[in-house]
Amino acid sequence: MSAMTDAPDVAAGWSLLGLPPLPATDGLDRHSAELDGAGAYQDRLVSDGGRVHRLADVNQGQAADAVHAYTVGREGILPQAADLGNRVTVTSSLLRVAKEVVGWFGDHLAEIAVVAGAVVVTAPELLPRLRSMAGRLFAMLRKVMEHIGNVFKRLSAIYQKKRENDVAVVLHRKWIEDFRLKKGPNATRPKSITKEVDAAWRKKHGDEIDISRAEYHELPPSLQAENGASARVALDIVDDAMKRGVDLKSEKFMEDAASKVHDKWLERNPWAPDHQKLPYGQLSAIEQEKDRVVVRAALDHWSVRLAERTRGARDALRMT
């Protein structure tokens, strides 16, 4: 927004028009610059990771396969970094668009305010028309800002869904590991798929799936739902604790968080057997550990793993 909107004659006319204050944009440039820096860092990470991948690509063996998975696999450092870099770059661009939009409308409203200050003395009968014009312009500004806000909300929802999916993937794999330890490596766990929400999945894949042999993304929606809900609860708990400066490594945090995960699980599963309906503190050690697993998965959320992989990639580069 230009300095024109802060001029005394504009302020007087603004009052005559009955306009509310414009949205504050003072900090948007700083936020955009910080996001641009974060996006540039992720781009460098992708570039450096590409060097590691190319080095592994000319070799063979388990170590080379591990580096390949580490860099370009489904959860590899390169797709993770590229995805994050793209998101922060888009967000930065949206902030700049928001500032430009407010500035454009603000300048035009300021011009109307200056005219209002003049006509109130020379032609007061024109003031209602100016108020109507300014009101329509301000309504347009609100509508445009609402659309920009909706884009932010959609981006936020996509980001949150990805976080939940990352944690849910870990929870499902952990369940498979525990299942095979208890039942043996050749054990199976077939599930009949009957719910209406899975109709599209059933049409494509059939009426049954062995969940002990399927990745999370291969499961029908109804079987993804519980892990997704648990992931969402645990991430919210960890996010809140981070904001409040809670020691995430403390036993107290773990037990408090696990208790909340258990309470939310009971809300979603009122049919649970009696031994699982007990308060968290009265559960068996085995049942308590199930809730702790969910909290640990959230703590090991992909953003933390990304930071660890960044350090690992740099170490690998220093060895080349």
Coordinates of C-alpha atoms in Angstrom, one line a residue:
M1 CA 0.0 0.0 0.0
S2 CA 1.3 3.5 -0.8
A3 CA 1.9 6.3 1.7
M4 CA -1.1 8.0 0.1
T5 CA -3.5 6.0 2.3
D6 CA -1.9 7.5 5.4
A7 CA -2.2 11.1 4.4
P8 CA -4.4 13.4 6.6
D9 CA -6.8 14.3 3.9
V10 CA -7.3 10.6 3.1
A11 CA -7.9 9.7 6.8
A12 CA -10.6 12.5 7.0
G13 CA -12.3 11.3 3.8
W14 CA -12.0 7.7 4.9
S15 CA -14.1 8.6 8.0
L16 CA -16.6 10.4 5.9
L17 CA -17.1 7.3 3.7
G18 CA -17.5 5.1 6.8
L19 CA -14.9 2.6 5.7
P20 CA -13.4 0.1 8.1
P21 CA -9.5 -0.2 8.3
L22 CA -7.8 -2.1 5.6
P23 CA -6.1 -5.4 6.4
A24 CA -2.6 -5.0 7.8
T25 CA 0.1 -6.0 5.4
D26 CA 3.2 -4.6 7.2
G27 CA 4.7 -8.0 8.0
L28 CA 3.9 -9.8 4.7
D29 CA 7.2 -8.8 3.0
R30 CA 9.2 -10.3 5.9
H31 CA 7.1 -13.5 5.9
S32 CA 7.5 -13.8 2.1
A33 CA 11.3 -13.4 2.4
E34 CA 11.5 -16.0 5.1
L35 CA 9.5 -18.5 3.1
D36 CA 11.6 -17.8 0.0
G37 CA 14.7 -18.6 2.0
A38 CA 13.1 -21.9 3.2
G39 CA 12.1 -22.7 -0.4
A40 CA 15.7 -22.0 -1.6
Y41 CA 17.1 -24.2 1.1
Q42 CA 14.8 -27.1 0.0
D43 CA 15.9 -26.6 -3.6
R44 CA 19.6 -26.8 -2.5
L45 CA 18.7 -29.9 -0.6
V46 CA 17.2 -31.5 -3.7
S47 CA 20.3 -30.5 -5.7
D48 CA 22.7 -31.9 -3.1
G49 CA 20.6 -35.1 -2.8
G50 CA 20.7 -35.5 -6.5
R51 CA 24.5 -35.7 -6.3
V52 CA 24.2 -38.5 -3.7
H53 CA 21.7 -40.4 -5.8
R54 CA 23.9 -40.1 -8.9
L55 CA 26.9 -41.4 -7.0
A56 CA 24.8 -44.4 -5.8
D57 CA 23.3 -45.0 -9.2
V58 CA 26.7 -46.0 -10.7
N59 CA 27.3 -48.6 -8.0
Q60 CA 25.6 -51.8 -7.1
G61 CA 24.8 -53.7 -3.9
Q62 CA 22.8 -53.2 -0.7
A63 CA 24.4 -49.9 0.2
A64 CA 23.6 -48.5 -3.2
D65 CA 20.0 -49.7 -3.0
A66 CA 19.7 -48.1 0.4
V67 CA 20.9 -44.8 -0.8
H68 CA 18.6 -45.0 -3.8
A69 CA 15.6 -45.6 -1.5
Y70 CA 16.9 -42.9 0.9
T71 CA 17.0 -40.3 -1.8
V72 CA 14.3 -41.0 -4.4
G73 CA 12.1 -43.7 -2.8
R74 CA 8.4 -43.2 -1.8
E75 CA 9.5 -41.4 1.4
G76 CA 12.9 -40.3 0.2
I77 CA 14.7 -37.1 0.9
L78 CA 14.3 -35.7 -2.7
P79 CA 10.5 -36.0 -3.1
Q80 CA 10.0 -34.8 0.5
A81 CA 12.2 -31.8 0.0
A82 CA 10.8 -30.9 -3.4
D83 CA 7.3 -31.1 -2.0
L84 CA 8.0 -28.9 1.0
G85 CA 9.9 -26.4 -1.2
N86 CA 7.0 -26.2 -3.6
R87 CA 4.5 -25.6 -0.8
V88 CA 6.5 -22.8 0.9
T89 CA 7.1 -21.1 -2.5
V90 CA 3.4 -21.2 -3.3
T91 CA 2.6 -19.7 0.1
S92 CA 5.2 -17.0 -0.4
S93 CA 3.6 -16.1 -3.7
L94 CA 0.2 -16.0 -2.2
L95 CA 1.4 -13.5 0.5
R96 CA 2.8 -11.2 -2.2
V97 CA -0.5 -11.4 -4.1
A98 CA -2.5 -10.6 -1.0
K99 CA -0.3 -7.5 -0.4
E100 CA -0.6 -6.3 -4.0
V101 CA -4.4 -6.8 -3.9
V102 CA -4.8 -4.8 -0.7
G103 CA -2.4 -2.1 -2.1
W104 CA -4.4 -1.8 -5.3
F105 CA -7.8 -1.5 -3.6
G106 CA -6.3 0.8 -0.9
D107 CA -4.9 3.3 -3.4
H108 CA -8.2 3.5 -5.3
L109 CA -10.2 3.8 -2.0
A110 CA -7.8 6.5 -0.9
E111 CA -8.5 8.5 -4.1
I112 CA -12.3 8.3 -3.4
A113 CA -11.6 9.4 0.2
V114 CA -9.8 12.5 -1.1
V115 CA -12.7 13.3 -3.3
A116 CA -15.1 12.8 -0.4
G117 CA -13.2 15.3 1.6
A118 CA -13.7 17.9 -1.1
V119 CA -17.3 17.2 -2.0
V120 CA -18.5 17.4 1.6
V121 CA -17.8 21.1 1.4
T122 CA -18.6 21.9 -2.3
A123 CA -21.2 19.3 -3.3
P124 CA -22.4 17.3 -0.2
E125 CA -25.3 15.7 -2.2
L126 CA -22.6 13.6 -4.0
L127 CA -21.4 12.0 -0.7
P128 CA -24.0 9.2 -0.7
R129 CA -22.9 8.2 -4.2
L130 CA -19.2 8.2 -3.2
R131 CA -20.1 6.1 -0.1
S132 CA -21.9 3.6 -2.3
M133 CA -19.0 3.4 -4.7
A134 CA -16.4 3.0 -1.9
G135 CA -18.7 0.3 -0.3
R136 CA -18.8 -1.7 -3.5
L137 CA -15.1 -1.5 -3.9
F138 CA -14.4 -2.5 -0.3
A139 CA -16.9 -5.5 -0.7
M140 CA -14.9 -6.5 -3.8
L141 CA -11.7 -6.4 -1.7
R142 CA -13.2 -8.6 0.9
K143 CA -14.3 -11.1 -1.7
V144 CA -10.9 -11.3 -3.3
M145 CA -9.2 -11.7 0.1
E146 CA -11.7 -14.4 1.0
H147 CA -10.7 -16.3 -2.1
I148 CA -7.1 -15.9 -1.3
G149 CA -7.9 -17.1 2.3
N150 CA -9.6 -20.2 0.9
V151 CA -6.5 -21.0 -1.2
F152 CA -4.5 -20.8 2.1
K153 CA -7.0 -23.1 3.8
R154 CA -6.9 -25.6 1.0
L155 CA -3.1 -25.6 1.1
S156 CA -3.1 -26.0 4.8
A157 CA -5.6 -28.9 4.6
I158 CA -3.5 -30.6 2.0
Y159 CA -0.4 -30.2 4.1
Q160 CA -2.1 -31.5 7.2
K161 CA -3.5 -34.5 5.3
K162 CA 0.0 -35.4 4.1
R163 CA 1.3 -35.2 7.7
E164 CA -1.5 -37.5 8.9
N165 CA -0.8 -39.9 6.0
D166 CA 2.9 -40.0 6.8
V167 CA 2.2 -40.9 10.4
A168 CA -0.6 -43.4 9.5
V169 CA 1.9 -45.2 7.1
V170 CA 4.3 -45.6 10.1
L171 CA 1.5 -46.9 12.3
H172 CA 0.3 -49.5 9.8
R173 CA 3.9 -50.7 9.2
K174 CA 4.4 -51.0 12.9
W175 CA 1.3 -53.1 13.2
I176 CA 2.5 -55.4 10.5
E177 CA 5.8 -55.8 12.2
D178 CA 4.1 -56.7 15.5
F179 CA 1.7 -59.0 13.8
R180 CA 4.5 -61.0 12.1
L181 CA 6.4 -61.2 15.4
K182 CA 3.4 -62.6 17.2
K183 CA 2.0 -64.8 14.4
G184 CA 5.0 -65.7 12.3
P185 CA 6.3 -64.3 9.0
N186 CA 3.9 -66.4 7.0
A187 CA 0.7 -65.5 8.9
T188 CA -2.1 -63.7 7.1
R189 CA -4.9 -61.4 8.2
P190 CA -7.6 -61.3 5.5
K191 CA -10.4 -58.7 5.9
S192 CA -13.8 -58.7 4.2
I193 CA -14.6 -55.3 2.6
T194 CA -18.3 -54.6 2.9
K195 CA -18.8 -50.9 3.9
E196 CA -20.5 -48.5 1.5
V197 CA -17.6 -46.1 1.7
D198 CA -15.4 -48.7 0.1
A199 CA -17.6 -49.3 -2.9
A200 CA -15.2 -47.8 -5.5
W201 CA -12.3 -49.8 -3.9
R202 CA -14.3 -53.0 -4.0
K203 CA -15.1 -52.5 -7.7
K204 CA -11.5 -52.2 -8.5
H205 CA -9.9 -54.7 -6.1
G206 CA -12.5 -57.1 -4.9
D207 CA -14.2 -57.9 -1.6
E208 CA -11.2 -59.0 0.5
I209 CA -7.7 -57.8 1.4
D210 CA -4.9 -59.3 3.4
I211 CA -4.0 -56.3 5.6
S212 CA -0.7 -57.9 6.7
R213 CA 0.6 -57.9 3.1
A214 CA -0.7 -54.4 2.1
E215 CA 0.8 -51.0 2.4
Y216 CA -1.3 -48.3 4.0
H217 CA -2.0 -46.6 0.6
E218 CA -3.3 -49.9 -0.7
L219 CA -6.0 -50.2 2.0
P220 CA -9.6 -49.3 1.4
P221 CA -10.8 -46.0 3.0
S222 CA -12.6 -47.7 5.9
L223 CA -9.4 -49.5 6.9
Q224 CA -7.3 -46.4 6.6
A225 CA -9.7 -44.4 8.8
E226 CA -8.6 -45.5 12.2
N227 CA -4.8 -45.0 11.7
G228 CA -5.6 -41.7 10.0
A229 CA -7.7 -40.6 13.0
S230 CA -5.0 -41.7 15.5
A231 CA -2.4 -39.8 13.5
R232 CA -4.5 -36.7 13.5
V233 CA -5.0 -36.8 17.2
A234 CA -1.3 -37.4 18.0
L235 CA -0.1 -34.7 15.7
D236 CA -2.5 -32.2 17.3
I237 CA -1.1 -33.1 20.7
V238 CA 2.5 -32.8 19.6
D239 CA 1.8 -29.5 17.8
D240 CA 0.2 -28.0 20.9
A241 CA 3.0 -29.2 23.1
M242 CA 5.6 -27.6 20.8
K243 CA 3.8 -24.3 20.9
R244 CA 3.7 -24.4 24.7
G245 CA 7.4 -25.3 25.0
V246 CA 6.7 -28.7 26.6
D247 CA 9.7 -31.1 26.9
L248 CA 8.7 -33.7 24.3
K249 CA 11.4 -36.1 25.5
S250 CA 10.0 -36.3 29.0
E251 CA 8.2 -39.3 30.4
K252 CA 5.4 -37.0 31.6
F253 CA 4.7 -35.8 28.1
M254 CA 4.6 -39.3 26.7
E255 CA 2.2 -40.6 29.4
D256 CA -0.1 -37.5 29.1
A257 CA -0.1 -37.7 25.3
A258 CA -0.7 -41.5 25.3
S259 CA -3.6 -41.0 27.8
K260 CA -5.2 -38.4 25.4
V261 CA -4.7 -40.7 22.4
H262 CA -6.4 -43.5 24.4
D263 CA -9.4 -41.2 25.4
K264 CA -9.9 -40.2 21.7
W265 CA -9.7 -43.8 20.6
L266 CA -12.5 -44.7 23.1
E267 CA -14.6 -41.9 21.7
R268 CA -14.3 -43.4 18.2
N269 CA -14.6 -47.0 19.4
P270 CA -17.3 -47.3 22.0
W271 CA -17.7 -50.9 21.2
A272 CA -14.2 -51.7 22.6
P273 CA -14.0 -54.7 25.0
D274 CA -14.1 -54.0 28.7
H275 CA -10.3 -54.4 29.2
Q276 CA -9.7 -51.6 26.7
K277 CA -12.4 -49.3 28.2
L278 CA -10.4 -48.7 31.3
P279 CA -8.8 -45.3 32.0
Y280 CA -5.2 -45.2 30.5
G281 CA -3.6 -45.5 33.9
Q282 CA -5.4 -48.8 34.6
L283 CA -4.7 -50.4 31.2
S284 CA -2.3 -53.3 31.0
A285 CA 1.3 -52.5 29.9
I286 CA 0.6 -54.0 26.5
E287 CA -2.5 -51.7 25.9
Q288 CA -0.6 -48.6 27.2
E289 CA 2.2 -49.3 24.7
K290 CA -0.2 -49.3 21.8
D291 CA -1.0 -45.7 22.7
R292 CA 2.6 -44.8 23.1
V293 CA 3.4 -46.1 19.7
V294 CA 1.0 -43.6 18.2
V295 CA 2.6 -40.7 20.0
R296 CA 6.1 -41.9 19.0
A297 CA 5.0 -42.0 15.3
A298 CA 3.8 -38.4 15.6
L299 CA 7.1 -37.3 17.2
D300 CA 9.0 -39.0 14.4
H301 CA 6.8 -37.1 11.9
W302 CA 8.3 -36.7 8.5
S303 CA 9.5 -33.2 9.1
V304 CA 11.8 -34.5 11.8
R305 CA 13.0 -37.4 9.6
L306 CA 13.6 -34.8 6.8
A307 CA 16.0 -32.9 9.1
E308 CA 17.8 -36.1 10.0
R309 CA 18.1 -37.1 6.4
T310 CA 19.4 -33.6 5.5
R311 CA 22.3 -34.2 8.0
G312 CA 22.8 -37.7 6.5
A313 CA 23.0 -36.3 3.0
R314 CA 25.5 -33.8 3.9
D315 CA 27.7 -36.4 5.6
A316 CA 27.5 -38.5 2.5
L317 CA 28.5 -35.6 0.3
R318 CA 31.6 -35.0 2.5
M319 CA 32.7 -38.5 1.9
T320 CA 32.5 -38.2 -1.9

